[in-house]
Structure formats: C-alpha cells, structure tokens
Coordinates of N, CA and C and ligand atoms in Angstrom, one line a residue:
M1167 N -14.9 4.7 -33.7 CA -14.9 6.0 -33.0 C -13.6 6.3 -32.4
S1168 N -13.1 7.5 -32.7 CA -11.8 7.9 -32.1 C -12.0 8.7 -30.8
D1169 N -11.0 8.6 -30.0 CA -11.0 9.4 -28.8 C -11.1 10.9 -29.1
V1170 N -11.8 11.6 -28.3 CA -11.9 13.1 -28.5 C -10.9 13.9 -27.7
I1171 N -10.2 13.2 -26.8 CA -9.0 13.8 -26.2 C -7.9 12.8 -26.2
S1172 N -6.7 13.3 -25.9 CA -5.5 12.4 -25.8 C -5.8 11.4 -24.7
A1173 N -5.5 10.1 -25.0 CA -5.7 9.0 -24.0 C -4.8 9.3 -22.8
P1174 N -5.3 9.2 -21.5 CA -4.4 9.4 -20.4 C -3.3 8.4 -20.4
V1175 N -2.2 8.8 -19.8 CA -1.0 7.9 -19.8 C -1.3 6.8 -18.8
Q1176 N -1.0 5.5 -19.2 CA -1.2 4.3 -18.4 C -0.1 4.3 -17.3
A1177 N -0.4 4.2 -16.1 CA 0.6 4.1 -15.0 C 1.2 2.7 -15.1
R1178 N 2.5 2.6 -15.0 CA 3.2 1.3 -15.1 C 4.4 1.3 -14.1
V1179 N 4.6 0.1 -13.5 CA 5.7 -0.1 -12.5 C 6.7 -1.1 -13.2
P1180 N 8.0 -0.7 -13.1 CA 9.0 -1.6 -13.6 C 9.0 -2.9 -12.9
V1181 N 9.4 -4.0 -13.6 CA 9.5 -5.3 -13.0 C 11.0 -5.8 -13.0
R1182 N 11.4 -6.4 -11.9 CA 12.8 -6.9 -11.9 C 13.0 -8.0 -13.0
G1183 N 14.0 -7.8 -13.8 CA 14.3 -8.8 -14.8 C 13.8 -8.3 -16.2
G1184 N 13.0 -7.2 -16.2 CA 12.6 -6.6 -17.4 C 11.1 -6.5 -17.5
G1185 N 10.6 -5.6 -18.3 CA 9.2 -5.4 -18.5 C 8.6 -4.4 -17.5
T1186 N 7.3 -4.1 -17.8 CA 6.6 -3.2 -16.9 C 5.2 -3.8 -16.6
F1187 N 4.7 -3.4 -15.4 CA 3.4 -3.9 -14.9 C 2.4 -2.7 -15.0
P1188 N 1.4 -2.8 -16.0 CA 0.4 -1.7 -16.0 C -0.6 -1.8 -14.9
V1189 N -0.8 -0.6 -14.3 CA -1.6 -0.6 -13.0 C -3.1 -0.3 -13.4
R1190 N -4.0 -1.1 -12.8 CA -5.4 -0.9 -13.0 C -6.0 -0.2 -11.8
R1191 N -5.9 -0.7 -10.7 CA -6.4 -0.1 -9.5 C -5.4 -0.3 -8.3
I1192 N -5.5 0.6 -7.3 CA -4.7 0.5 -6.1 C -5.7 0.4 -4.9
Y1193 N -5.7 -0.8 -4.3 CA -6.5 -1.0 -3.1 C -5.5 -0.9 -1.9
C1194 N -6.0 -0.3 -0.8 CA -5.2 -0.2 0.4 C -6.0 -0.7 1.6
V1195 N -5.2 -1.3 2.5 CA -5.8 -1.8 3.8 C -5.4 -0.9 4.9
G1196 N -6.4 -0.5 5.7 CA -6.2 0.3 6.9 C -6.1 -0.6 8.1
R1197 N -5.3 -0.2 9.1 CA -5.3 -0.8 10.4 C -5.0 -2.3 10.3
N1198 N -3.9 -2.7 9.6 CA -3.6 -4.2 9.5 C -2.5 -4.6 10.5
F1199 N -2.0 -3.7 11.3 CA -1.0 -4.0 12.3 C -1.5 -3.4 13.6
A1200 N -1.6 -4.3 14.6 CA -2.3 -3.9 15.9 C -1.5 -2.7 16.5
D1201 N -0.2 -2.6 16.4 CA 0.5 -1.5 17.1 C 0.3 -0.2 16.4
H1202 N 0.1 -0.3 15.0 CA -0.3 1.0 14.3 C -1.7 1.4 14.6
A1203 N -2.6 0.4 14.7 CA -4.0 0.8 15.1 C -4.0 1.5 16.4
R1204 N -3.2 1.0 17.4 CA -3.2 1.6 18.7 C -2.6 3.0 18.6
E1205 N -1.5 3.2 17.8 CA -0.9 4.5 17.8 C -1.8 5.5 17.1
M1206 N -2.8 5.1 16.3 CA -3.8 6.0 15.7 C -5.0 6.2 16.6
G1207 N -5.0 5.6 17.8 CA -6.1 5.8 18.7 C -7.2 4.9 18.5
A1208 N -7.0 3.8 17.7 CA -8.1 2.9 17.5 C -7.9 1.7 18.4
T1209 N -8.9 0.9 18.6 CA -8.8 -0.3 19.4 C -8.3 -1.5 18.5
A1210 N -7.2 -2.2 18.9 CA -6.7 -3.3 18.1 C -7.4 -4.5 18.6
P1211 N -7.7 -5.4 17.6 CA -8.4 -6.7 18.0 C -7.4 -7.5 18.9
A1212 N -8.0 -8.2 19.9 CA -7.2 -9.0 20.8 C -6.8 -10.3 20.2
S1213 N -7.5 -10.8 19.2 CA -7.1 -12.0 18.5 C -7.7 -12.0 17.1
K1214 N -7.3 -12.9 16.2 CA -7.9 -13.0 14.9 C -9.4 -13.2 14.9
A1215 N -9.8 -13.9 16.0 CA -11.3 -14.1 16.1 C -12.1 -12.9 16.3
D1216 N -11.4 -11.8 16.8 CA -12.1 -10.6 17.1 C -11.8 -9.5 16.1
R1217 N -11.2 -9.9 15.0 CA -10.7 -8.8 14.1 C -11.8 -8.1 13.2
G1218 N -13.0 -8.7 13.2 CA -14.0 -8.0 12.4 C -13.8 -8.0 10.9
N1219 N -14.1 -6.9 10.3 CA -13.8 -6.7 8.8 C -12.6 -5.7 8.6
P1220 N -11.8 -6.0 7.6 CA -10.7 -5.1 7.3 C -11.3 -3.7 6.8
T1221 N -10.5 -2.7 6.9 CA -10.8 -1.4 6.4 C -10.1 -1.2 5.0
F1222 N -10.9 -0.9 4.0 CA -10.3 -0.6 2.7 C -10.5 0.8 2.2
F1223 N -9.5 1.3 1.5 CA -9.7 2.5 0.7 C -8.9 2.4 -0.6
A1224 N -8.9 3.4 -1.4 CA -8.2 3.2 -2.7 C -7.4 4.5 -3.0
K1225 N -6.5 4.3 -3.9 CA -5.8 5.4 -4.5 C -5.9 5.3 -6.1
P1226 N -5.8 6.4 -6.8 CA -5.9 6.3 -8.2 C -4.6 5.7 -8.8
A1227 N -4.7 5.0 -9.9 CA -3.5 4.3 -10.4 C -2.4 5.3 -10.7
D1228 N -2.7 6.5 -11.1 CA -1.6 7.4 -11.4 C -1.0 8.1 -10.2
A1229 N -1.4 7.7 -9.0 CA -0.7 8.2 -7.8 C 0.7 7.5 -7.6
I1230 N 1.0 6.5 -8.4 CA 2.3 5.8 -8.2 C 3.4 6.7 -8.5
V1231 N 4.5 6.6 -7.8 CA 5.8 7.3 -8.1 C 6.8 6.2 -8.2
I1232 N 7.5 6.2 -9.3 CA 8.5 5.1 -9.5 C 9.7 5.2 -8.6
D1233 N 10.3 4.1 -8.3 CA 11.6 4.1 -7.5 C 12.6 5.1 -7.9
G1234 N 13.1 5.9 -7.0 CA 14.1 6.9 -7.3 C 13.6 8.2 -7.8
A1235 N 12.4 8.3 -8.0 CA 11.8 9.6 -8.5 C 11.5 10.5 -7.3
D1236 N 11.6 11.8 -7.5 CA 11.2 12.8 -6.4 C 9.7 12.7 -6.2
V1237 N 9.4 13.0 -4.9 CA 8.0 13.1 -4.5 C 7.7 14.6 -4.1
P1238 N 6.9 15.3 -4.8 CA 6.7 16.7 -4.4 C 5.8 16.7 -3.2
Y1239 N 6.2 17.6 -2.2 CA 5.4 17.8 -1.0 C 4.0 18.2 -1.4
P1240 N 2.9 17.5 -1.0 CA 1.6 17.7 -1.5 C 1.0 19.1 -1.1
T1241 N 0.1 19.6 -1.9 CA -0.7 20.7 -1.5 C -1.7 20.3 -0.4
G1242 N -2.2 21.3 0.3 CA -3.4 21.0 1.1 C -3.1 20.4 2.5
T1243 N -1.8 20.3 2.8 CA -1.5 19.6 4.1 C -0.2 20.3 4.7
S1244 N -0.2 20.2 6.0 CA 1.1 20.5 6.7 C 1.6 19.4 7.6
D1245 N 1.0 18.2 7.3 CA 1.4 17.0 8.1 C 1.4 15.7 7.2
L1246 N 2.3 15.7 6.3 CA 2.5 14.5 5.4 C 3.1 13.4 6.1
H1247 N 2.5 12.2 6.2 CA 3.0 11.1 6.9 C 3.4 9.9 6.0
H1248 N 4.5 9.2 6.4 CA 4.9 8.0 5.7 C 4.2 6.8 6.3
E1249 N 3.9 5.8 5.5 CA 3.4 4.5 5.9 C 4.0 3.5 5.0
V1250 N 5.0 2.7 5.5 CA 5.7 1.7 4.6 C 4.8 0.4 4.6
E1251 N 4.6 -0.2 3.4 CA 3.7 -1.3 3.2 C 4.2 -2.3 2.2
L1252 N 4.0 -3.6 2.5 CA 4.1 -4.6 1.5 C 3.1 -4.3 0.4
V1253 N 3.5 -4.5 -0.9 CA 2.5 -4.3 -2.0 C 2.4 -5.6 -2.8
V1254 N 1.2 -6.1 -3.0 CA 0.9 -7.3 -3.7 C 0.4 -6.9 -5.1
A1255 N 0.9 -7.5 -6.2 CA 0.5 -7.2 -7.5 C -0.2 -8.4 -8.1
L1256 N -1.4 -8.2 -8.7 CA -2.2 -9.3 -9.2 C -1.9 -9.4 -10.7
G1257 N -1.7 -10.6 -11.2 CA -1.3 -10.9 -12.6 C -2.4 -11.6 -13.3
T1258 N -3.5 -12.0 -12.6 CA -4.6 -12.8 -13.2 C -5.9 -12.3 -12.7
D1259 N -6.9 -12.2 -13.5 CA -8.3 -11.9 -13.1 C -8.8 -13.0 -12.2
A1260 N -9.5 -12.5 -11.1 CA -10.1 -13.5 -10.2 C -11.3 -14.1 -10.9
P1261 N -11.6 -15.4 -10.7 CA -12.9 -15.9 -11.1 C -14.1 -15.2 -10.5
A1262 N -15.3 -15.4 -11.0 CA -16.4 -14.7 -10.5 C -16.7 -15.3 -9.1
G1263 N -17.2 -14.4 -8.2 CA -17.6 -14.9 -6.9 C -16.5 -14.6 -5.8
V1264 N -16.8 -15.1 -4.6 CA -15.8 -14.9 -3.5 C -14.7 -15.8 -3.7
L1265 N -13.5 -15.3 -3.6 CA -12.3 -16.1 -3.8 C -11.9 -16.9 -2.6
P1266 N -11.9 -18.2 -2.7 CA -11.5 -19.0 -1.5 C -10.0 -18.7 -1.1
L1267 N -9.7 -18.8 0.2 CA -8.4 -18.5 0.6 C -7.3 -19.3 -0.1
E1268 N -7.6 -20.6 -0.5 CA -6.6 -21.4 -1.1 C -6.4 -21.0 -2.6
A1269 N -7.3 -20.2 -3.1 CA -7.2 -19.8 -4.5 C -6.5 -18.4 -4.7
T1270 N -6.1 -17.8 -3.6 CA -5.6 -16.4 -3.8 C -4.2 -16.4 -4.4
D1271 N -3.3 -17.4 -4.0 CA -1.9 -17.4 -4.5 C -1.8 -17.4 -6.0
A1272 N -2.8 -18.0 -6.7 CA -2.7 -18.1 -8.1 C -2.9 -16.8 -8.8
L1273 N -3.5 -15.8 -8.1 CA -3.7 -14.5 -8.7 C -2.4 -13.6 -8.7
I1274 N -1.5 -14.0 -7.8 CA -0.4 -13.0 -7.5 C 0.7 -13.1 -8.6
Y1275 N 1.0 -11.9 -9.1 CA 2.1 -11.8 -10.0 C 3.4 -11.6 -9.3
G1276 N 3.4 -10.7 -8.3 CA 4.6 -10.5 -7.6 C 4.4 -9.5 -6.4
Y1277 N 5.6 -9.1 -5.8 CA 5.5 -8.3 -4.6 C 6.4 -7.1 -4.8
G1278 N 6.1 -6.0 -4.0 CA 7.0 -4.9 -4.0 C 6.9 -4.2 -2.6
I1279 N 7.5 -3.1 -2.5 CA 7.4 -2.3 -1.2 C 6.9 -0.9 -1.6
G1280 N 6.0 -0.3 -0.9 CA 5.5 1.0 -1.2 C 5.3 1.9 0.0
L1281 N 5.0 3.1 -0.3 CA 4.6 4.1 0.8 C 3.2 4.5 0.5
D1282 N 2.4 4.3 1.5 CA 1.0 4.9 1.5 C 1.1 6.3 2.1
L1283 N 1.5 7.3 1.3 CA 1.7 8.6 1.8 C 0.3 9.2 2.2
T1284 N 0.2 9.9 3.3 CA -1.0 10.3 3.9 C -1.0 11.8 4.4
R1285 N -2.0 12.5 4.0 CA -2.2 13.9 4.6 C -2.9 13.6 6.0
R1286 N -2.0 13.5 7.0 CA -2.6 13.0 8.3 C -3.5 14.1 8.9
D1287 N -3.3 15.3 8.7 CA -4.2 16.4 9.2 C -5.6 16.2 8.6
L1288 N -5.6 16.0 7.3 CA -6.9 15.9 6.6 C -7.6 14.6 7.0
Q1289 N -6.8 13.5 7.2 CA -7.4 12.2 7.7 C -8.0 12.4 9.1
A1290 N -7.3 13.1 10.0 CA -7.8 13.3 11.3 C -9.1 14.1 11.3
A1291 N -9.2 15.1 10.5 CA -10.4 15.9 10.4 C -11.5 15.1 9.8
A1292 N -11.2 14.3 8.8 CA -12.3 13.4 8.2 C -12.8 12.4 9.2
K1293 N -11.9 11.8 9.9 CA -12.3 10.8 10.9 C -13.2 11.4 11.9
K1294 N -12.8 12.6 12.4 CA -13.6 13.3 13.4 C -15.0 13.7 12.9
A1295 N -15.1 14.0 11.7 CA -16.4 14.4 11.1 C -17.1 13.3 10.5
G1296 N -16.6 12.0 10.5 CA -17.2 10.9 9.9 C -17.3 11.0 8.4
L1297 N -16.3 11.6 7.8 CA -16.3 11.9 6.4 C -15.3 10.9 5.7
P1298 N -15.4 10.8 4.4 CA -14.4 9.9 3.7 C -13.0 10.4 3.7
W1299 N -12.0 9.4 3.4 CA -10.6 9.7 3.6 C -10.0 10.1 2.2
D1300 N -10.8 10.2 1.2 CA -10.1 10.3 -0.2 C -9.1 11.4 -0.3
T1301 N -9.3 12.6 0.2 CA -8.3 13.7 0.0 C -7.1 13.4 0.9
A1302 N -7.3 12.6 2.0 CA -6.1 12.3 2.8 C -5.2 11.2 2.3
K1303 N -5.8 10.4 1.4 CA -5.1 9.2 0.9 C -4.8 9.2 -0.6
G1304 N -5.8 9.6 -1.4 CA -5.8 9.4 -2.8 C -5.3 10.5 -3.7
F1305 N -4.2 11.2 -3.2 CA -3.7 12.4 -3.9 C -2.6 12.1 -4.9
D1306 N -2.3 13.1 -5.7 CA -1.2 12.9 -6.6 C 0.1 12.5 -5.9
H1307 N 0.9 11.6 -6.5 CA 2.2 11.2 -6.0 C 2.1 10.6 -4.6
S1308 N 1.0 10.0 -4.2 CA 0.8 9.5 -2.9 C 1.2 8.0 -2.7
A1309 N 1.8 7.4 -3.8 CA 2.1 6.0 -3.7 C 3.4 5.6 -4.4
P1310 N 4.5 6.1 -3.7 CA 5.8 5.6 -4.2 C 5.9 4.1 -4.1
I1311 N 6.5 3.5 -5.1 CA 6.6 2.0 -5.1 C 7.9 1.5 -5.8
S1312 N 8.4 0.4 -5.2 CA 9.6 -0.2 -5.8 C 9.3 -0.9 -7.1
E1313 N 10.3 -1.4 -7.8 CA 10.1 -2.3 -8.8 C 9.4 -3.5 -8.2
L1314 N 8.7 -4.3 -9.1 CA 8.0 -5.5 -8.6 C 8.9 -6.7 -8.8
V1315 N 8.9 -7.6 -7.9 CA 9.6 -8.8 -7.9 C 8.7 -10.0 -8.2
P1316 N 8.8 -10.7 -9.3 CA 7.9 -11.9 -9.5 C 7.9 -12.8 -8.3
A1317 N 6.7 -13.3 -8.0 CA 6.4 -14.1 -6.8 C 7.4 -15.3 -6.7
A1318 N 7.7 -15.9 -7.9 CA 8.6 -17.1 -7.8 C 10.0 -16.8 -7.3
Q1319 N 10.3 -15.5 -7.3 CA 11.7 -15.1 -6.8 C 11.6 -14.7 -5.3
V1320 N 10.4 -14.8 -4.7 CA 10.3 -14.4 -3.3 C 10.0 -15.7 -2.5
T1321 N 11.0 -16.2 -1.8 CA 10.7 -17.4 -1.1 C 10.3 -17.1 0.3
D1322 N 9.3 -17.7 0.8 CA 8.8 -17.5 2.2 C 8.5 -16.1 2.5
L1323 N 7.6 -15.5 1.8 CA 7.2 -14.1 2.1 C 7.0 -13.8 3.5
M1324 N 6.3 -14.7 4.2 CA 5.9 -14.3 5.6 C 7.0 -14.4 6.6
A1325 N 8.2 -14.8 6.1 CA 9.4 -14.7 7.0 C 10.1 -13.4 6.9
L1326 N 9.5 -12.5 6.0 CA 10.2 -11.2 5.7 C 9.6 -10.1 6.6
G1327 N 10.2 -9.0 6.6 CA 9.7 -7.8 7.3 C 9.7 -6.6 6.4
V1328 N 9.1 -5.5 6.9 CA 9.2 -4.3 6.2 C 9.8 -3.2 7.0
T1329 N 10.6 -2.4 6.4 CA 11.4 -1.4 7.1 C 11.3 0.0 6.4
L1330 N 11.3 1.1 7.1 CA 11.4 2.4 6.5 C 12.5 3.2 7.2
T1331 N 13.5 3.7 6.5 CA 14.4 4.7 7.1 C 14.2 6.0 6.4
V1332 N 14.3 7.1 7.2 CA 14.2 8.5 6.7 C 15.5 9.2 7.1
N1333 N 16.2 9.7 6.1 CA 17.5 10.3 6.3 C 18.5 9.4 7.1
G1334 N 18.4 8.1 6.8 CA 19.3 7.1 7.4 C 18.9 6.6 8.7
T1335 N 17.8 7.1 9.3 CA 17.3 6.7 10.6 C 16.1 5.8 10.5
Q1336 N 16.1 4.6 11.2 CA 14.9 3.8 11.0 C 13.7 4.3 11.7
R1337 N 12.6 4.4 11.0 CA 11.3 4.9 11.5 C 10.3 3.8 11.8
Q1338 N 10.3 2.8 10.9 CA 9.3 1.8 11.0 C 10.0 0.4 10.7
H1339 N 9.6 -0.6 11.4 CA 10.0 -2.0 11.1 C 9.1 -2.9 11.8
A1340 N 8.7 -4.0 11.0 CA 7.9 -5.0 11.6 C 8.0 -6.3 10.7
P1341 N 7.8 -7.5 11.4 CA 7.7 -8.7 10.6 C 6.3 -8.8 10.0
L1342 N 6.2 -9.4 8.8 CA 4.9 -9.5 8.2 C 4.0 -10.4 8.9
T1343 N 4.5 -11.2 9.8 CA 3.7 -12.1 10.7 C 2.8 -11.2 11.6
D1344 N 3.2 -9.9 11.8 CA 2.4 -9.1 12.7 C 1.1 -8.6 12.0
M1345 N 0.9 -8.9 10.7 CA -0.3 -8.4 10.0 C -1.5 -9.1 10.6
I1346 N -2.6 -8.4 10.8 CA -3.8 -8.9 11.4 C -4.5 -9.8 10.3
W1347 N -4.5 -9.3 9.0 CA -5.0 -10.0 7.9 C -3.8 -10.3 7.0
D1348 N -3.5 -11.5 6.7 CA -2.4 -11.8 5.8 C -2.9 -11.7 4.3
V1349 N -2.0 -12.0 3.4 CA -2.3 -11.7 1.9 C -3.5 -12.6 1.5
P1350 N -3.6 -13.9 1.8 CA -4.8 -14.6 1.4 C -6.1 -14.1 2.0
D1351 N -6.0 -13.7 3.3 CA -7.2 -13.1 4.0 C -7.6 -11.9 3.3
I1352 N -6.7 -11.0 2.9 CA -7.1 -9.7 2.3 C -7.7 -9.9 0.9
L1353 N -7.1 -10.8 0.1 CA -7.6 -11.0 -1.3 C -9.0 -11.6 -1.2
H1354 N -9.2 -12.5 -0.2 CA -10.5 -13.1 0.0 C -11.5 -12.1 0.4
E1355 N -11.1 -11.2 1.3 CA -12.0 -10.1 1.8 C -12.3 -9.1 0.6
L1356 N -11.3 -8.7 -0.1 CA -11.5 -7.8 -1.2 C -12.4 -8.4 -2.3
S1357 N -12.3 -9.7 -2.5 CA -13.2 -10.3 -3.5 C -14.6 -10.3 -3.2
K1358 N -15.0 -10.1 -1.9 CA -16.4 -9.9 -1.5 C -16.9 -8.6 -2.0
L1359 N -16.0 -7.6 -2.3 CA -16.4 -6.2 -2.5 C -16.1 -5.8 -4.0
Y1360 N -15.1 -6.4 -4.6 CA -14.7 -6.0 -5.9 C -14.3 -7.2 -6.8
A1361 N -14.4 -7.0 -8.1 CA -13.9 -8.0 -9.0 C -12.4 -7.8 -9.2
L1362 N -11.6 -8.6 -8.6 CA -10.1 -8.4 -8.7 C -9.6 -8.7 -10.1
K1363 N -8.7 -7.9 -10.6 CA -8.2 -8.1 -11.9 C -6.7 -7.9 -12.0
A1364 N -6.2 -8.5 -13.1 CA -4.8 -8.3 -13.4 C -4.5 -6.8 -13.5
G1365 N -3.4 -6.4 -12.9 CA -3.1 -5.0 -12.9 C -3.4 -4.3 -11.6
D1366 N -4.1 -5.0 -10.7 CA -4.5 -4.4 -9.4 C -3.3 -4.5 -8.4
L1367 N -3.1 -3.5 -7.7 CA -2.1 -3.5 -6.6 C -2.8 -3.4 -5.3
V1368 N -2.3 -4.1 -4.3 CA -2.8 -4.0 -2.9 C -1.8 -3.6 -2.0
F1369 N -1.9 -2.4 -1.3 CA -1.0 -2.0 -0.2 C -1.6 -2.6 1.1
M1370 N -0.7 -3.3 1.7 CA -1.2 -4.2 2.8 C -1.2 -3.6 4.2
G1371 N -1.0 -2.3 4.3 CA -1.1 -1.7 5.7 C 0.2 -1.6 6.3
T1372 N 0.3 -0.7 7.3 CA 1.6 -0.3 7.8 C 1.7 -0.6 9.3
P1373 N 2.9 -0.9 9.8 CA 3.2 -1.1 11.2 C 3.3 0.3 11.9
S1374 N 3.6 0.3 13.2 CA 3.7 1.5 13.9 C 4.9 2.3 13.5
G1375 N 5.0 3.5 14.0 CA 6.1 4.4 13.7 C 5.9 5.4 12.6
V1376 N 4.6 5.5 12.2 CA 4.3 6.5 11.2 C 4.6 7.9 11.7
A1377 N 5.1 8.8 10.9 CA 5.6 10.1 11.3 C 5.7 11.0 10.1
A1378 N 6.0 12.3 10.4 CA 6.0 13.3 9.3 C 7.2 13.3 8.5
L1379 N 7.0 13.6 7.2 CA 8.1 13.8 6.2 C 8.1 15.3 5.9
Q1380 N 9.3 15.8 5.7 CA 9.5 17.2 5.3 C 10.2 17.3 4.0
A1381 N 10.0 18.5 3.3 CA 10.8 18.7 2.1 C 12.3 18.5 2.4
G1382 N 13.0 17.8 1.5 CA 14.4 17.5 1.7 C 14.7 16.2 2.3
D1383 N 13.7 15.5 2.9 CA 13.9 14.2 3.5 C 14.1 13.2 2.3
T1384 N 15.0 12.2 2.6 CA 15.1 11.1 1.7 C 14.7 9.8 2.5
F1385 N 14.0 8.9 1.8 CA 13.5 7.7 2.4 C 13.9 6.5 1.6
V1386 N 14.0 5.4 2.4 CA 14.2 4.1 1.8 C 13.3 3.1 2.5
G1387 N 12.3 2.6 1.7 CA 11.4 1.6 2.2 C 11.9 0.2 1.7
S1388 N 11.9 -0.8 2.5 CA 12.4 -2.1 2.2 C 11.4 -3.2 2.5
L1389 N 11.3 -4.2 1.5 CA 10.8 -5.5 1.8 C 12.1 -6.2 2.1
D1390 N 12.4 -6.5 3.4 CA 13.8 -6.8 3.8 C 14.5 -7.8 3.0
G1391 N 15.6 -7.4 2.4 CA 16.5 -8.3 1.7 C 16.0 -8.6 0.3
V1392 N 14.8 -8.1 -0.1 CA 14.2 -8.4 -1.4 C 14.2 -7.2 -2.3
V1393 N 13.7 -6.1 -1.9 CA 13.6 -5.0 -2.8 C 13.4 -3.7 -2.0
D1394 N 13.9 -2.6 -2.5 CA 13.7 -1.3 -1.9 C 13.0 -0.3 -2.8
V1395 N 12.5 0.8 -2.1 CA 12.0 2.0 -2.9 C 12.7 3.2 -2.2
R1396 N 13.2 4.0 -3.1 CA 13.9 5.2 -2.6 C 13.3 6.4 -3.2
G1397 N 13.4 7.5 -2.5 CA 12.9 8.8 -3.0 C 13.3 9.9 -2.1
T1398 N 13.0 11.1 -2.6 CA 13.2 12.4 -1.9 C 12.0 13.2 -2.0
I1399 N 11.6 13.8 -0.8 CA 10.5 14.8 -0.8 C 11.1 16.1 -1.2
T1400 N 10.4 16.7 -2.2 CA 10.9 18.0 -2.7 C 9.9 19.1 -2.3
G1401 N 10.4 20.3 -2.1 CA 9.5 21.3 -1.6 C 8.9 22.2 -2.7
Ligands
MN2435 MN1 -1.6 2.6 5.0

C-alpha cells in the first residue's frame, strides 16, 4: 500500500562529529528547579523526600529549530518566554517495564542544550482554568536545540551548568546539581508512563530567570563549556 499523501518530513538534529539524530518524541519536565518553581508561584519541595511526582508535558517532534536558525515570534501570544534546559537524547529503546535508576545511562545517546519556548500568557490562563498546557508549550518552532554531543564526549555531566544570554546579557544560569530530579530520576519516572524509545528527547526543566523575548532578540543557550544553541527571534 502506498501513502496517499506525501510523508511528513522527519525532524532531525545534527550530531557533533557528523550524522543526524531523528526525533521521535519530545518530553519536557516542569518545575525541576526549586527557584523556578517559586518564581512561577508554585511551592518548591523542601527536600528530595518531599518532591512528589515530576510534572511532564510534550512538544511535537517538528517543534525543533536547528542551531542558528531564526525563530518566528509565535502567533496567539504577546508574552513569549525563554526557558533554557539540558536536553537528553535517547539512542536505545528501553526494555519493557519500569526502568531501574541504574539502567538509565545505557539508553542515553547524548546531550544538548535547548529552549522550551513558552506562551506564558496562555500557560497562565490554562493554569488558572485547570486546563491543559498544550497551546502554551507545544507550538511550532517552540524547541530550539543545539547539535547533540555524544555522551562519551561529556565528562561529568552533573558538574556542568546551563546558561542563557539574550542580546549579550545573562538571563538564566544554574548548576545542574540544582535539579530536583536528575537524569536517572526523570528517565525512571517517565518509564512508568511511556515506553521510552530511541529518538526521544527529554527537556530537563529550567532554572529561574525566565523572561520575555521580543522580535529582534538574539539568544545563546549553553550547556557550559560543551555546546551552545543560537538563534534570533524574528517578527
Ligand atoms: Mn520548561
């Protein structure tokens, strides 16, 4: 049987050293840094023992914007916010069942840095009404992402930080040790809800300092010393 329409274009992310990474799904973690949870008016857990369950949402695979490409200011909002985030790329399908913490590393292909762009006005309205976040989070061009760096080239991930500058001014910066759920924790938790597969990307949540982007702004997101993502918001 042949397709009755043209096949959609597969979203792909370039990989350092050559090749591309085809994207299957994009999972995102909400409220993974206590200082960001507080700035959004949420209660931050006092300790890991009090952290409850992580908040997850998703973006479509074709929301990715490759490093250096322009990001059109989205329709339907007047409050586009940046959220710089570590991105974890999975290169192996998870075995059936809940993934033990010690088994999570074996799934990881590599790391990158991305922006979880957010229509903050729509998110605030959705939260207030108890409605889903989809239109606030999963829109076209909402996931700028760097090239991916194979995991073997990233020594001591948890010693790194994430940083975002806009027009040369630092807006966000935090060490990854500030994450409430680290990468093994998140893959373990996701595996309770979804069958994780090669091609999945996980945006790991943002630290404080989220703020508005305007047409004409240029941004640089960094996994410090490892990889950057650059782009310009166009009007
Ligand atoms: Mn986020």
